[in-house]
Amino acid sequence: MTQGSGEPRTAAVEALQRLVVDVPDYPEPGIVFKDITPLLADHDGFTAVVAALAEAGRDADGRVVVDKVIGMEARGFILAAPVALALGTGFVPVRKAGKLPRATHAVSYDLEYGSATLELHTDAIAPGDRVLLVDDVLATGGTVRATRELVEQCGGEVVAFSVLLELGFLDGRAALGDLPVVSLQTI
Ligand code: AMP
């Protein structure tokens, strides 16, 4: 599902097309890195994408249906924090191994390049919490899958994943099963 409607989404898609820069062979040969820093530096563009990403946390009547918004290290933090404020919820970081200071759940996963371990504070998500995940790029889906597992270990439920760019050729969406994915642009 690619959803979200109206002006915020149109403005967001226009901003993505204009302000995301392709960097070939970074961080290694064969990878085209999607650099969102010019988008973040543009007030109107950043505002538009935050509004569009936040739509995934509302129902058809505009009511907020999530308790927490999670961003995955590192670019997910930059997008998820303002989405949480827009929805009137708290923000929770999922971090790479060893960065969170208290008791964590941990899950290892594969990236488009390399592998990593993600962690979540055990008390960051309460049992029954409904959670929206936010990130910049969906590639293989490993990051989202691992994060969903972390949320479930806390007793929470991921209700949707909202992302700027989906790399369709990697079919990350298929790796996410029944999780609703709201991507602003598919490449
Ligand atoms: P994956 O787990 O394979 O879906 O990879 C998604 C994560 O890796 C996201 O947190 C992205 O920020 C990052 N990522 C993967 N591929 C790219 C890419 N081509 N450009 C920018 N970021 C990427």
PDB file of C-alpha atoms and ligand atoms in Angstrom:
ATOM      1  CA  MET A   1       0.000   0.000   0.000  1.00  0.00           C
ATOM      2  CA  THR A   2       1.285   3.454  -0.866  1.00  0.00           C
ATOM      3  CA  GLN A   3      -1.140   5.801   0.783  1.00  0.00           C
ATOM      4  CA  GLY A   4      -1.553   9.232   2.292  1.00  0.00           C
ATOM      5  CA  SER A   5      -3.392  11.833   0.347  1.00  0.00           C
ATOM      6  CA  GLY A   6      -3.849  15.466  -0.438  1.00  0.00           C
ATOM      7  CA  GLU A   7      -1.514  18.422  -0.344  1.00  0.00           C
ATOM      8  CA  PRO A   8       1.075  17.277   2.224  1.00  0.00           C
ATOM      9  CA  ARG A   9       1.793  14.194   0.175  1.00  0.00           C
ATOM     10  CA  THR A  10       2.037  16.044  -3.148  1.00  0.00           C
ATOM     11  CA  ALA A  11       4.407  18.612  -1.659  1.00  0.00           C
ATOM     12  CA  ALA A  12       6.446  15.837  -0.026  1.00  0.00           C
ATOM     13  CA  VAL A  13       6.845  13.870  -3.261  1.00  0.00           C
ATOM     14  CA  GLU A  14       7.900  17.034  -5.100  1.00  0.00           C
ATOM     15  CA  ALA A  15      10.452  17.789  -2.365  1.00  0.00           C
ATOM     16  CA  LEU A  16      11.845  14.245  -2.496  1.00  0.00           C
ATOM     17  CA  GLN A  17      12.275  14.424  -6.264  1.00  0.00           C
ATOM     18  CA  ARG A  18      14.026  17.791  -6.035  1.00  0.00           C
ATOM     19  CA  LEU A  19      16.127  17.423  -2.885  1.00  0.00           C
ATOM     20  CA  VAL A  20      17.283  13.807  -2.426  1.00  0.00           C
ATOM     21  CA  VAL A  21      20.698  13.294  -4.012  1.00  0.00           C
ATOM     22  CA  ASP A  22      21.914   9.970  -5.420  1.00  0.00           C
ATOM     23  CA  VAL A  23      25.509   9.197  -4.394  1.00  0.00           C
ATOM     24  CA  PRO A  24      26.871   6.312  -6.500  1.00  0.00           C
ATOM     25  CA  ASP A  25      29.226   3.758  -4.935  1.00  0.00           C
ATOM     26  CA  TYR A  26      28.723   4.929  -1.336  1.00  0.00           C
ATOM     27  CA  PRO A  27      29.465   3.500   1.186  1.00  0.00           C
ATOM     28  CA  GLU A  28      30.740   0.757  -1.112  1.00  0.00           C
ATOM     29  CA  PRO A  29      30.859  -0.053  -4.855  1.00  0.00           C
ATOM     30  CA  GLY A  30      27.455  -0.890  -6.347  1.00  0.00           C
ATOM     31  CA  ILE A  31      25.359   0.943  -3.735  1.00  0.00           C
ATOM     32  CA  VAL A  32      23.528   4.137  -4.728  1.00  0.00           C
ATOM     33  CA  PHE A  33      23.192   6.011  -1.444  1.00  0.00           C
ATOM     34  CA  LYS A  34      20.117   8.229  -1.055  1.00  0.00           C
ATOM     35  CA  ASP A  35      21.386  11.408   0.612  1.00  0.00           C
ATOM     36  CA  ILE A  36      18.505  13.212   2.333  1.00  0.00           C
ATOM     37  CA  THR A  37      20.591  15.997   3.903  1.00  0.00           C
ATOM     38  CA  PRO A  38      19.598  18.602   1.235  1.00  0.00           C
ATOM     39  CA  LEU A  39      15.940  17.746   1.958  1.00  0.00           C
ATOM     40  CA  LEU A  40      16.454  18.206   5.712  1.00  0.00           C
ATOM     41  CA  ALA A  41      18.115  21.573   5.071  1.00  0.00           C
ATOM     42  CA  ASP A  42      15.071  22.859   3.157  1.00  0.00           C
ATOM     43  CA  HIS A  43      12.422  24.092   5.612  1.00  0.00           C
ATOM     44  CA  ASP A  44       9.455  23.663   3.269  1.00  0.00           C
ATOM     45  CA  GLY A  45      10.630  20.258   2.061  1.00  0.00           C
ATOM     46  CA  PHE A  46      11.331  18.978   5.581  1.00  0.00           C
ATOM     47  CA  THR A  47       7.952  20.255   6.778  1.00  0.00           C
ATOM     48  CA  ALA A  48       6.156  18.558   3.882  1.00  0.00           C
ATOM     49  CA  VAL A  49       7.771  15.154   4.376  1.00  0.00           C
ATOM     50  CA  VAL A  50       7.145  15.172   8.143  1.00  0.00           C
ATOM     51  CA  ALA A  51       3.451  15.949   7.549  1.00  0.00           C
ATOM     52  CA  ALA A  52       3.183  13.176   4.945  1.00  0.00           C
ATOM     53  CA  LEU A  53       5.007  10.581   7.079  1.00  0.00           C
ATOM     54  CA  ALA A  54       2.729  11.382  10.043  1.00  0.00           C
ATOM     55  CA  GLU A  55      -0.397  10.467   8.042  1.00  0.00           C
ATOM     56  CA  ALA A  56       0.369   6.779   8.701  1.00  0.00           C
ATOM     57  CA  GLY A  57      -0.313   7.413  12.390  1.00  0.00           C
ATOM     58  CA  ARG A  58      -3.893   8.613  11.790  1.00  0.00           C
ATOM     59  CA  ASP A  59      -7.114   6.896  10.799  1.00  0.00           C
ATOM     60  CA  ALA A  60      -9.342   7.967   7.900  1.00  0.00           C
ATOM     61  CA  ASP A  61     -10.965  10.627  10.124  1.00  0.00           C
ATOM     62  CA  GLY A  62      -7.607  12.110  11.089  1.00  0.00           C
ATOM     63  CA  ARG A  63      -7.582  10.667  14.610  1.00  0.00           C
ATOM     64  CA  VAL A  64      -4.178   9.649  15.984  1.00  0.00           C
ATOM     65  CA  VAL A  65      -4.079   5.852  16.372  1.00  0.00           C
ATOM     66  CA  VAL A  66      -0.554   5.332  17.724  1.00  0.00           C
ATOM     67  CA  ASP A  67       0.948   5.698  21.213  1.00  0.00           C
ATOM     68  CA  LYS A  68       4.616   5.974  20.224  1.00  0.00           C
ATOM     69  CA  VAL A  69       6.735   6.752  17.164  1.00  0.00           C
ATOM     70  CA  ILE A  70      10.022   4.871  16.746  1.00  0.00           C
ATOM     71  CA  GLY A  71      12.952   6.058  14.646  1.00  0.00           C
ATOM     72  CA  MET A  72      15.834   3.770  13.778  1.00  0.00           C
ATOM     73  CA  GLU A  73      19.405   5.017  14.072  1.00  0.00           C
ATOM     74  CA  ALA A  74      20.428   7.291  12.615  1.00  0.00           C
ATOM     75  CA  ARG A  75      18.416   9.076   9.937  1.00  0.00           C
ATOM     76  CA  GLY A  76      15.215   7.603  11.321  1.00  0.00           C
ATOM     77  CA  PHE A  77      15.731   9.734  14.455  1.00  0.00           C
ATOM     78  CA  ILE A  78      15.686  12.950  12.437  1.00  0.00           C
ATOM     79  CA  LEU A  79      12.390  12.086  10.761  1.00  0.00           C
ATOM     80  CA  ALA A  80      10.588  10.228  13.555  1.00  0.00           C
ATOM     81  CA  ALA A  81      11.072  12.868  16.257  1.00  0.00           C
ATOM     82  CA  PRO A  82       9.123  15.620  14.435  1.00  0.00           C
ATOM     83  CA  VAL A  83       6.533  13.032  13.324  1.00  0.00           C
ATOM     84  CA  ALA A  84       5.982  12.150  17.007  1.00  0.00           C
ATOM     85  CA  LEU A  85       5.509  15.820  17.875  1.00  0.00           C
ATOM     86  CA  ALA A  86       3.096  16.260  14.949  1.00  0.00           C
ATOM     87  CA  LEU A  87       1.010  13.321  16.228  1.00  0.00           C
ATOM     88  CA  GLY A  88       1.205  14.368  19.885  1.00  0.00           C
ATOM     89  CA  THR A  89       2.998  11.162  20.934  1.00  0.00           C
ATOM     90  CA  GLY A  90       6.358  10.326  22.471  1.00  0.00           C
ATOM     91  CA  PHE A  91       9.432   9.437  20.406  1.00  0.00           C
ATOM     92  CA  VAL A  92      11.488   6.273  21.034  1.00  0.00           C
ATOM     93  CA  PRO A  93      14.933   5.578  19.550  1.00  0.00           C
ATOM     94  CA  VAL A  94      16.046   2.148  18.329  1.00  0.00           C
ATOM     95  CA  ARG A  95      19.833   2.201  18.454  1.00  0.00           C
ATOM     96  CA  LYS A  96      22.820   0.218  17.275  1.00  0.00           C
ATOM     97  CA  ALA A  97      24.377  -2.179  19.805  1.00  0.00           C
ATOM     98  CA  GLY A  98      25.982  -0.702  22.894  1.00  0.00           C
ATOM     99  CA  LYS A  99      24.507   2.808  22.701  1.00  0.00           C
ATOM    100  CA  LEU A 100      21.551   2.581  25.074  1.00  0.00           C
ATOM    101  CA  PRO A 101      22.507   2.905  28.761  1.00  0.00           C
ATOM    102  CA  ARG A 102      19.911   0.669  30.462  1.00  0.00           C
ATOM    103  CA  ALA A 103      18.469  -2.835  29.987  1.00  0.00           C
ATOM    104  CA  THR A 104      17.701  -3.584  26.334  1.00  0.00           C
ATOM    105  CA  HIS A 105      16.192  -6.134  24.013  1.00  0.00           C
ATOM    106  CA  ALA A 106      18.527  -6.896  21.080  1.00  0.00           C
ATOM    107  CA  VAL A 107      17.964  -8.305  17.574  1.00  0.00           C
ATOM    108  CA  SER A 108      20.549  -8.906  14.824  1.00  0.00           C
ATOM    109  CA  TYR A 109      19.625  -8.295  11.194  1.00  0.00           C
ATOM    110  CA  ASP A 110      20.996  -7.936   7.639  1.00  0.00           C
ATOM    111  CA  LEU A 111      21.325  -4.671   5.730  1.00  0.00           C
ATOM    112  CA  GLU A 112      21.551  -4.010   1.988  1.00  0.00           C
ATOM    113  CA  TYR A 113      25.241  -3.677   2.898  1.00  0.00           C
ATOM    114  CA  GLY A 114      26.603  -5.548   5.936  1.00  0.00           C
ATOM    115  CA  SER A 115      24.801  -6.582   9.115  1.00  0.00           C
ATOM    116  CA  ALA A 116      24.126  -5.054  12.516  1.00  0.00           C
ATOM    117  CA  THR A 117      22.404  -5.426  15.868  1.00  0.00           C
ATOM    118  CA  LEU A 118      19.624  -3.094  17.006  1.00  0.00           C
ATOM    119  CA  GLU A 119      18.535  -2.464  20.586  1.00  0.00           C
ATOM    120  CA  LEU A 120      15.515  -0.999  22.348  1.00  0.00           C
ATOM    121  CA  HIS A 121      15.170  -0.152  26.054  1.00  0.00           C
ATOM    122  CA  THR A 122      12.983  -2.859  27.588  1.00  0.00           C
ATOM    123  CA  ASP A 123      10.706  -0.239  29.193  1.00  0.00           C
ATOM    124  CA  ALA A 124      10.496   2.105  26.178  1.00  0.00           C
ATOM    125  CA  ILE A 125       7.339   0.453  24.825  1.00  0.00           C
ATOM    126  CA  ALA A 126       4.591  -0.588  27.246  1.00  0.00           C
ATOM    127  CA  PRO A 127       2.574  -3.799  26.715  1.00  0.00           C
ATOM    128  CA  GLY A 128      -0.299  -2.954  24.387  1.00  0.00           C
ATOM    129  CA  ASP A 129       1.332   0.166  22.928  1.00  0.00           C
ATOM    130  CA  ARG A 130       0.580   0.799  19.263  1.00  0.00           C
ATOM    131  CA  VAL A 131       3.695   1.925  17.430  1.00  0.00           C
ATOM    132  CA  LEU A 132       4.497   3.712  14.162  1.00  0.00           C
ATOM    133  CA  LEU A 133       7.984   3.097  12.697  1.00  0.00           C
ATOM    134  CA  VAL A 134       9.640   5.837  10.636  1.00  0.00           C
ATOM    135  CA  ASP A 135      12.814   5.698   8.512  1.00  0.00           C
ATOM    136  CA  ASP A 136      14.315   7.315   5.422  1.00  0.00           C
ATOM    137  CA  VAL A 137      14.871   4.304   3.125  1.00  0.00           C
ATOM    138  CA  LEU A 138      13.327   0.831   2.861  1.00  0.00           C
ATOM    139  CA  ALA A 139      15.905  -1.453   1.261  1.00  0.00           C
ATOM    140  CA  THR A 140      15.832  -5.188   2.142  1.00  0.00           C
ATOM    141  CA  GLY A 141      13.429  -4.688   5.057  1.00  0.00           C
ATOM    142  CA  GLY A 142      15.842  -6.172   7.621  1.00  0.00           C
ATOM    143  CA  THR A 143      15.905  -3.044   9.783  1.00  0.00           C
ATOM    144  CA  VAL A 144      12.121  -2.837   9.987  1.00  0.00           C
ATOM    145  CA  ARG A 145      11.758  -6.552  10.659  1.00  0.00           C
ATOM    146  CA  ALA A 146      14.275  -6.396  13.501  1.00  0.00           C
ATOM    147  CA  THR A 147      12.593  -3.328  14.975  1.00  0.00           C
ATOM    148  CA  ARG A 148       9.180  -4.964  14.818  1.00  0.00           C
ATOM    149  CA  GLU A 149      10.627  -7.931  16.710  1.00  0.00           C
ATOM    150  CA  LEU A 150      12.012  -5.571  19.375  1.00  0.00           C
ATOM    151  CA  VAL A 151       8.623  -3.903  19.813  1.00  0.00           C
ATOM    152  CA  GLU A 152       6.940  -7.300  20.120  1.00  0.00           C
ATOM    153  CA  GLN A 153       9.483  -8.369  22.762  1.00  0.00           C
ATOM    154  CA  CYS A 154       8.214  -5.380  24.797  1.00  0.00           C
ATOM    155  CA  GLY A 155       4.608  -6.509  24.272  1.00  0.00           C
ATOM    156  CA  GLY A 156       3.799  -3.701  21.835  1.00  0.00           C
ATOM    157  CA  GLU A 157       2.376  -3.802  18.321  1.00  0.00           C
ATOM    158  CA  VAL A 158       3.756  -2.115  15.201  1.00  0.00           C
ATOM    159  CA  VAL A 159       0.739  -0.810  13.286  1.00  0.00           C
ATOM    160  CA  ALA A 160       2.537   0.760  10.311  1.00  0.00           C
ATOM    161  CA  PHE A 161       5.876   1.706   8.800  1.00  0.00           C
ATOM    162  CA  SER A 162       6.233   5.119   7.186  1.00  0.00           C
ATOM    163  CA  VAL A 163       9.221   5.777   4.899  1.00  0.00           C
ATOM    164  CA  LEU A 164      10.415   8.410   2.444  1.00  0.00           C
ATOM    165  CA  LEU A 165      11.893   6.145  -0.215  1.00  0.00           C
ATOM    166  CA  GLU A 166      11.344   2.496  -1.067  1.00  0.00           C
ATOM    167  CA  LEU A 167      13.927   0.667  -3.196  1.00  0.00           C
ATOM    168  CA  GLY A 168      11.403  -1.479  -5.046  1.00  0.00           C
ATOM    169  CA  PHE A 169      14.015  -3.708  -6.716  1.00  0.00           C
ATOM    170  CA  LEU A 170      15.064  -5.065  -3.290  1.00  0.00           C
ATOM    171  CA  ASP A 171      11.477  -6.064  -2.462  1.00  0.00           C
ATOM    172  CA  GLY A 172      11.778  -5.117   1.211  1.00  0.00           C
ATOM    173  CA  ARG A 173       7.994  -4.893   1.383  1.00  0.00           C
ATOM    174  CA  ALA A 174       7.709  -8.656   0.810  1.00  0.00           C
ATOM    175  CA  ALA A 175       9.978  -9.224   3.821  1.00  0.00           C
ATOM    176  CA  LEU A 176       7.530  -7.286   6.005  1.00  0.00           C
ATOM    177  CA  GLY A 177       4.566  -9.625   5.584  1.00  0.00           C
ATOM    178  CA  ASP A 178       1.288  -8.041   6.642  1.00  0.00           C
ATOM    179  CA  LEU A 179       2.777  -4.789   7.994  1.00  0.00           C
ATOM    180  CA  PRO A 180       1.208  -1.755   6.267  1.00  0.00           C
ATOM    181  CA  VAL A 181       3.997   0.177   4.488  1.00  0.00           C
ATOM    182  CA  VAL A 182       3.428   3.814   3.581  1.00  0.00           C
ATOM    183  CA  SER A 183       6.173   4.965   1.210  1.00  0.00           C
ATOM    184  CA  LEU A 184       6.187   8.448  -0.303  1.00  0.00           C
ATOM    185  CA  GLN A 185       8.237   7.373  -3.323  1.00  0.00           C
ATOM    186  CA  THR A 186       9.168   4.009  -4.855  1.00  0.00           C
ATOM    187  CA  ILE A 187      12.331   3.764  -6.924  1.00  0.00           C
TER     188      ILE A 187
HETATM  189  P1  AMP B   1      17.222  -2.410   5.067  1.00  0.00           P
HETATM  190  O1  AMP B   1      17.321  -2.915   6.460  1.00  0.00           O
HETATM  191  O2  AMP B   1      18.009  -3.241   4.094  1.00  0.00           O
HETATM  192  O3  AMP B   1      15.801  -2.178   4.627  1.00  0.00           O
HETATM  193  O4  AMP B   1      17.986  -1.010   5.031  1.00  0.00           O
HETATM  194  C1  AMP B   1      17.367   0.131   5.502  1.00  0.00           C
HETATM  195  C2  AMP B   1      18.300   0.943   6.354  1.00  0.00           C
HETATM  196  O5  AMP B   1      19.568   1.136   5.747  1.00  0.00           O
HETATM  197  C3  AMP B   1      17.705   2.314   6.570  1.00  0.00           C
HETATM  198  O6  AMP B   1      17.912   2.677   7.934  1.00  0.00           O
HETATM  199  C4  AMP B   1      18.461   3.205   5.613  1.00  0.00           C
HETATM  200  O7  AMP B   1      18.775   4.425   6.245  1.00  0.00           O
HETATM  201  C5  AMP B   1      19.702   2.442   5.233  1.00  0.00           C
HETATM  202  N1  AMP B   1      19.871   2.290   3.777  1.00  0.00           N
HETATM  203  C6  AMP B   1      19.827   1.131   3.084  1.00  0.00           C
HETATM  204  N2  AMP B   1      20.069   1.334   1.792  1.00  0.00           N
HETATM  205  C7  AMP B   1      20.250   2.648   1.636  1.00  0.00           C
HETATM  206  C8  AMP B   1      20.523   3.503   0.519  1.00  0.00           C
HETATM  207  N3  AMP B   1      20.649   3.014  -0.737  1.00  0.00           N
HETATM  208  N4  AMP B   1      20.628   4.829   0.740  1.00  0.00           N
HETATM  209  C9  AMP B   1      20.499   5.325   1.990  1.00  0.00           C
HETATM  210  N5  AMP B   1      20.253   4.592   3.077  1.00  0.00           N
HETATM  211  C10 AMP B   1      20.129   3.270   2.916  1.00  0.00           C
END
